[in-house]
XYZ file of C-alpha atoms in Angstrom:
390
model
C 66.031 108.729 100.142
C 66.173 108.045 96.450
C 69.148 109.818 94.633
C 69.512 110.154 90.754
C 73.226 111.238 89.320
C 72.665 112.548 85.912
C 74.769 113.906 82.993
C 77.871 112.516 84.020
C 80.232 109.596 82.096
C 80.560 106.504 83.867
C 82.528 104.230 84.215
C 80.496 100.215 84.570
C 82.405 97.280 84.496
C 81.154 97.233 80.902
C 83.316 100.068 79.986
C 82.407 103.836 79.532
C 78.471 105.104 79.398
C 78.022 108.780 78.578
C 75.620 110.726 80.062
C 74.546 108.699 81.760
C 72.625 107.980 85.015
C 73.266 106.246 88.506
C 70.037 106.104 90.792
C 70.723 104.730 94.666
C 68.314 104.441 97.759
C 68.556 103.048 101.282
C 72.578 102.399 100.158
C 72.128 100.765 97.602
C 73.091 101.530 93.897
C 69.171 100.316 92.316
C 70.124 101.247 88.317
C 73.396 102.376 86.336
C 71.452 103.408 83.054
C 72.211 105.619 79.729
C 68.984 107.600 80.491
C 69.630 111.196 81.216
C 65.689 111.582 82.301
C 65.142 112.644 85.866
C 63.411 110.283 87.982
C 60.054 111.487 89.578
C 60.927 111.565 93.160
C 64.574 111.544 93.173
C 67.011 114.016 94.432
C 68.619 115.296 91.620
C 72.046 115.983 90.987
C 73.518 117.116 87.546
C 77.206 115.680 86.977
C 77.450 117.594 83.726
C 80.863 117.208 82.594
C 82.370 115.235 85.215
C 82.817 111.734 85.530
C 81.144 109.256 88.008
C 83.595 106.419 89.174
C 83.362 103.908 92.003
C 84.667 104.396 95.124
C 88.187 103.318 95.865
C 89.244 100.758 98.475
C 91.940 101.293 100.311
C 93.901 98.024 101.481
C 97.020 99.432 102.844
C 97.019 103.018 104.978
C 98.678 103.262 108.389
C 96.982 106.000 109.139
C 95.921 110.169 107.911
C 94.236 113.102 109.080
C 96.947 113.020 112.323
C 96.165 109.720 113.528
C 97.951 106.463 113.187
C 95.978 103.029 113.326
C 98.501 101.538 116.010
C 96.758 104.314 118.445
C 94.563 101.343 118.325
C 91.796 104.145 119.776
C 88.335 105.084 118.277
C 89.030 108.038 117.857
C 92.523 107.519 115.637
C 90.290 104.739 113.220
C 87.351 107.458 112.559
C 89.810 110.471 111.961
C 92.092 108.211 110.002
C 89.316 106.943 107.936
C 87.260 110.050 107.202
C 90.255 111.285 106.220
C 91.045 108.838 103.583
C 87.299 109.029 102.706
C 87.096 112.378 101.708
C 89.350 111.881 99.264
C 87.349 108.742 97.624
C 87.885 105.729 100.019
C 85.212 104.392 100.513
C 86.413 101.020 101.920
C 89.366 101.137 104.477
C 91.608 98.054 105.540
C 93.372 99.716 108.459
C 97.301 98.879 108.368
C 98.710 97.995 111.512
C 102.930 98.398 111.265
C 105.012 96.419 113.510
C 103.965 96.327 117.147
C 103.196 94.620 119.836
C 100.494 91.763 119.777
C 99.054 93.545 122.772
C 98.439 96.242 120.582
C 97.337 93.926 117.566
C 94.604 92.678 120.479
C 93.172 95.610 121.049
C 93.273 97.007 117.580
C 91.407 94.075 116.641
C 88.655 94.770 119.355
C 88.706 98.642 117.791
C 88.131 97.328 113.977
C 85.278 94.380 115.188
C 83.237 97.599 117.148
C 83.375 99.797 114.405
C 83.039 97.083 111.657
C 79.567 96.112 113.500
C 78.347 100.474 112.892
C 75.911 100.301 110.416
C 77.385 101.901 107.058
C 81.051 101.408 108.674
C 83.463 101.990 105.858
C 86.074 99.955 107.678
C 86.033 96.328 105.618
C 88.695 94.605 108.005
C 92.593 95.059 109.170
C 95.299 94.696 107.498
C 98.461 93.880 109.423
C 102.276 94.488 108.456
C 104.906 92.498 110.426
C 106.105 92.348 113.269
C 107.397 89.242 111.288
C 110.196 91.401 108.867
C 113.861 90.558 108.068
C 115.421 93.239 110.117
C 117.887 93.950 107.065
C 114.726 95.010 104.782
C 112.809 96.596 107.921
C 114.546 99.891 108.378
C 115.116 101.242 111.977
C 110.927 101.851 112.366
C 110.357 99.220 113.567
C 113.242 98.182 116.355
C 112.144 96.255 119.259
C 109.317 94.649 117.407
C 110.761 92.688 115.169
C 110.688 88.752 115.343
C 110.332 85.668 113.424
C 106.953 83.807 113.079
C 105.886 82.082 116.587
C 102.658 80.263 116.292
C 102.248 80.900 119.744
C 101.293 84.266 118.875
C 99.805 84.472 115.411
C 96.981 81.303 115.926
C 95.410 82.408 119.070
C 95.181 85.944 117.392
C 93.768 84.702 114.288
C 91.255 81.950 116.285
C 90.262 85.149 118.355
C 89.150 87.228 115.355
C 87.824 87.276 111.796
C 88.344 90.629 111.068
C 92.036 89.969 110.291
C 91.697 90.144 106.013
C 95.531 90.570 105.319
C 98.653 90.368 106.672
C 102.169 91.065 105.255
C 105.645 89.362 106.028
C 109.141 88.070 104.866
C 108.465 84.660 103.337
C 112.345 83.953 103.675
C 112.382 84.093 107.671
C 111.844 80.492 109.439
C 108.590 79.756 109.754
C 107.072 81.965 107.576
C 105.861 79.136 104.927
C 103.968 77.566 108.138
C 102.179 80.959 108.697
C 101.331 81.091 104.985
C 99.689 78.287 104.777
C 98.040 78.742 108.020
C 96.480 82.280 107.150
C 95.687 80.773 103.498
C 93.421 78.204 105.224
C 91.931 80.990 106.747
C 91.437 83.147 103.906
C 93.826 85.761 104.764
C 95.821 87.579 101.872
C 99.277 87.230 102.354
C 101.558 89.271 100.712
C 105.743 89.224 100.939
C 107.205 92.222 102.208
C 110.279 93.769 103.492
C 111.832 91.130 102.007
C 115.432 89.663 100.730
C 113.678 86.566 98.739
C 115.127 85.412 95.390
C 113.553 83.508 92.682
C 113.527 80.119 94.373
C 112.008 81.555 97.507
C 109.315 83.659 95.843
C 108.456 80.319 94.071
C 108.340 78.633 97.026
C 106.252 81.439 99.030
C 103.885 81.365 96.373
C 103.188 77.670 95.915
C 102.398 77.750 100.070
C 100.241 81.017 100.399
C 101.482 83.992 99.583
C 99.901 85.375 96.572
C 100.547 89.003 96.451
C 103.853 91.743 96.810
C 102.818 94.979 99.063
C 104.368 98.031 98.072
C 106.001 96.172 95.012
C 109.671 97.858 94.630
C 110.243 99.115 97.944
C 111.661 97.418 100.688
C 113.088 94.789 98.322
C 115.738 93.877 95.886
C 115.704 94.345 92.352
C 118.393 92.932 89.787
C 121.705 92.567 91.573
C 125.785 91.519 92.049
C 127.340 89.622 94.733
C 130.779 89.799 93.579
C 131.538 88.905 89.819
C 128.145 86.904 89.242
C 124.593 88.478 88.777
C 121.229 87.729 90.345
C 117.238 87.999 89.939
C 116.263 90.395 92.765
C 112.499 89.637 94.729
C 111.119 92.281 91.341
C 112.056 90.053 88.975
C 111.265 87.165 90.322
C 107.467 88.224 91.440
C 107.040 89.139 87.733
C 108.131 85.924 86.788
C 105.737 84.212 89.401
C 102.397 84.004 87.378
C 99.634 84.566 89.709
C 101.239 86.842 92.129
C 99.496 90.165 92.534
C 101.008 93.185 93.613
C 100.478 96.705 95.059
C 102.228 100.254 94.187
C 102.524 103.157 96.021
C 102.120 105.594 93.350
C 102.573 108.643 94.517
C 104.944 109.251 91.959
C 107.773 109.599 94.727
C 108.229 106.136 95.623
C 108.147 105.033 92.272
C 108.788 106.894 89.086
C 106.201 106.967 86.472
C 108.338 104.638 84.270
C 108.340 101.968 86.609
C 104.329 102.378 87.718
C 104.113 102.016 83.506
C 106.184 99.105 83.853
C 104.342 97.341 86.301
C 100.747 98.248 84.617
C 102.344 96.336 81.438
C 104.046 93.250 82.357
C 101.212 92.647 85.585
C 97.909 94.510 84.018
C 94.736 95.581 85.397
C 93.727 92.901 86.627
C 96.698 91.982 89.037
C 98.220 95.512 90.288
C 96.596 97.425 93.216
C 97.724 101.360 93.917
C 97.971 101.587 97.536
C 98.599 104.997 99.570
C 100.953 103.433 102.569
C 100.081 106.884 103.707
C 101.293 107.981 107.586
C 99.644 110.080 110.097
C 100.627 113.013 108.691
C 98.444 112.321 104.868
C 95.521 114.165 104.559
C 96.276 116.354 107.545
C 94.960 119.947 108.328
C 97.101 121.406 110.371
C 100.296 120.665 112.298
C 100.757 117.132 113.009
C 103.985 116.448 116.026
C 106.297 115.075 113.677
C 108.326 111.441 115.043
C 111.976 112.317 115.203
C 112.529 109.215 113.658
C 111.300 110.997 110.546
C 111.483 114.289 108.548
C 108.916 115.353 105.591
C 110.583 116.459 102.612
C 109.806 116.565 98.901
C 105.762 115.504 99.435
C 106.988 111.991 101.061
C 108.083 110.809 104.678
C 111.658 109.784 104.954
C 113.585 108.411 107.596
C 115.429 111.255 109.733
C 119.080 109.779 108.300
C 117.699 109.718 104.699
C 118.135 106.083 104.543
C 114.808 105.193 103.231
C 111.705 106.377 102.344
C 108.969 106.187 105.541
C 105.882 106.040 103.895
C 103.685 108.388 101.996
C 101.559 111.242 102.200
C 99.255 110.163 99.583
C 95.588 109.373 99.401
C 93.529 107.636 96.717
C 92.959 110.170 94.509
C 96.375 111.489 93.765
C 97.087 107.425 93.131
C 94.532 107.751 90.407
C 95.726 111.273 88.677
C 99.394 110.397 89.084
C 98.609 107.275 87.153
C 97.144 109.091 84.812
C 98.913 112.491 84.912
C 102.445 111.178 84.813
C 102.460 107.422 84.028
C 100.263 108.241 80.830
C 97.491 104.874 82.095
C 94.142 104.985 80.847
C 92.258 106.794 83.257
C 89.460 103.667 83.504
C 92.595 101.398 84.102
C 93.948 103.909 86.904
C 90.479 104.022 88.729
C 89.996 99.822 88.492
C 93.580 99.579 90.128
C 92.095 101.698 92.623
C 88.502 100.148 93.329
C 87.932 96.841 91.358
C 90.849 95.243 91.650
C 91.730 95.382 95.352
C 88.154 94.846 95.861
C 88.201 91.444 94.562
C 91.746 90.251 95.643
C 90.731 91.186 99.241
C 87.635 89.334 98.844
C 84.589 92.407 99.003
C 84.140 92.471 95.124
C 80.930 90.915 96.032
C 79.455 94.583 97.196
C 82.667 97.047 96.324
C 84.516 97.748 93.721
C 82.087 98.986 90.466
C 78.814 100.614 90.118
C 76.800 97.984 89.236
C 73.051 97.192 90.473
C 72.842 95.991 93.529
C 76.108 97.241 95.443
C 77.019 99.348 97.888
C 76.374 103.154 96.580
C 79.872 104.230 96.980
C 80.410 107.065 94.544
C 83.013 109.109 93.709
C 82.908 112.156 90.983
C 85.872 113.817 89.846
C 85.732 116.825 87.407
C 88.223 117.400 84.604
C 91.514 117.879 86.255
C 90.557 114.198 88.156
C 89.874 116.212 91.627
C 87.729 114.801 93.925
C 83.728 116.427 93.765
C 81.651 114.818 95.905
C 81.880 111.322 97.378
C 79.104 109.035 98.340
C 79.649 106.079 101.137
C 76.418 103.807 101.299
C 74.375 106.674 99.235
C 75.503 109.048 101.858
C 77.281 112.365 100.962
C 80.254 112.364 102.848
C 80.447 115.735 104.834
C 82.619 117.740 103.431
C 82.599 116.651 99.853
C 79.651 118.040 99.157
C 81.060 120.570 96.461
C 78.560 119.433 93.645
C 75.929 120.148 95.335
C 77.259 124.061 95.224
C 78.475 124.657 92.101
């Protein structure tokens, strides 16, 4: 079916085009075009006053909608997912947290089967641990924890391509082996949970690991130990040119000074906003809460209030809260959110901007940067479909 957006601004990796036009068919995006003139044929739909963006991608979400991803079940990925893709993800990197590599097994069987759907909005797996320093790690994760056995990560990783990122502390022993093991396979690798100084950082970077998740939390900023000062892991990945990083901006887990901070000394072009997001994000109705954690103040803490949990976000509050609070250009906010991940995880080639020739994934927001209608492969997804009704 051939569909023609009209009226709207939009935002092309050339900048801004007002009123513009995006025609797609068969899920493809086929012309991005300043010409406001219906197409004979098309399925019309007028975008007056709203603004067309690409859709987001996703790279680190453990879950939503009342499903976690270590359910390692159908059922948890496509509830988790449409969750997260009614709210403008249109390209999902499940996050596995710290488990067994039984489970990592079978979640990688889940991901392959629903990777090979036609259309599937799931791009790969993204895994977090099990390899953490257990003073950075929180109590989540108890039992699981472990350092790097080669044992276990190669056989997983020679079983599977659908592995696209995987998180852990670059200080533990072994971790530089695992680095530049996943590197040769073309696996992100990001420090996390994580103790590292300058020297270490260095060190990770130079053998792999070329990106911070959740940049901030779970690791050390500028410190004492006794009368002398120290770089924490934040200043030293700012200071390590080339590392990319990630922020949870939710505008809980990171005030908008520091999300400003980060969009000025890293840029565009090497900061990602990532959800983290738990089961209980994007939710309708009551979700069983863990007892390991409470939900207070929009965000998931730990029970003890020892640490934040993870968040309740999705993409779209990344986006306004960016904008909203940390005063960012909104077409900087949205490429954090789409473009940028899209490339450092390696699907730039059909994600990330409307441009002729990718994958129709389409999101509009109206003024107040809520989500309208989103479009995955030129297809509405059900239950955005408030445009249409207006």
């Amino acid at each position: 079916m051939l569909t023609q957006i009209i009226n709207g601004r939009i935002l092309t990796p050339q900048g801004w085009l007002k009123d513009g036009s995006v025609l797609i068919c068969d899920g493809k995006i086929l012309e991005v075009t300043n010409s406001d003139l219906a197409v004979i044929g098309a399925t019309v739909i007028d975008a007056r006053g709203m603004t067309i963006v690409p859709g987001f991608v996703s790279m680190h979400a453990h879950g939503g909608g009342g499903h976690d991803f270590t359910e390692t079940t159908e059922e948890a990925f496509r509830a988790a997912t449409m969750a997260h893709l009614k709210h403008g993800a249109t390209g999902m990197f499940p996050t596995l947290s710290s488990t067994s590599f039984e489970r990592l097994y079978q979640a990688v069987d889940v991901c392959e089967n629903l990777m090979k759907e036609k259309d599937s909005p799931i791009l790969g797996l993204h895994i977090e641990g099990p390899y953490l320093n257990p003073k950075m790690a929180g109590t989540q994760y108890d039992g699981f924890l472990k350092t790097p056995d080669e044992n276990e990560y190669i056989p997983l990783l020679e079983h599977t391509s659908c592995i696209r990122r995987w998180d852990i502390s670059p200080e533990l022993p072994g971790a530089h082996d695992f680095a530049r093991y996943t590197r040769s396979k073309g696996i992100m690798t990001a420090v996390t949970h994580t103790e590292a100084e300058y020297d270490e950082i260095k060190a990770a970077y130079a053998v792999g690991f070329s990106h911070a998740a959740h940049f901030y939390n779970a690791m050390p900023g500028f410190h004492k130990r006794r009368e002398y000062k120290y770089e924490g892991t934040v200043e030293s990945v700012y200071l390590t040119e080339g590392m990319t990083v990630e922020v949870i901006a939710d505008g809980i887990h990171l005030p908008a000074t520091i999300l400003k901070l980060v969009y000025k000394l890293k840029g565009v072009e090497n900061t990602c906003l990532v959800t983290d997001a738990l089961a209980y994000a994007a939710c309708d109705g009551t979700v069983p809460i863990d007892p390991r954690y409470i939900i207070e103040d929009g965000v998931c803490k730990m029970a003890d209030h020892s640490a934040l949990a993870g968040s309740l976000a999705t993409m779209d509050i990344l986006v306004r809260t960016m904008v909203k609070k940390a005063n960012i250009p909104l077409e900087d906010a949205v490429r954090m959110a789409s473009e940028t991940p899209a490339r450092l995880i390696g699907v730039d080639d059909r994600k990330g901007t409307l441009a002729k020739g990718k994958d129709a994934d389409i999101v509009i927001l109206d003024k107040e940067l809520n989500v309208r209608c989103v479009w995955s492969m030129g297809k509405i997804v059900p239950g955005t479909d408030i445009l249409l009704h207006k």
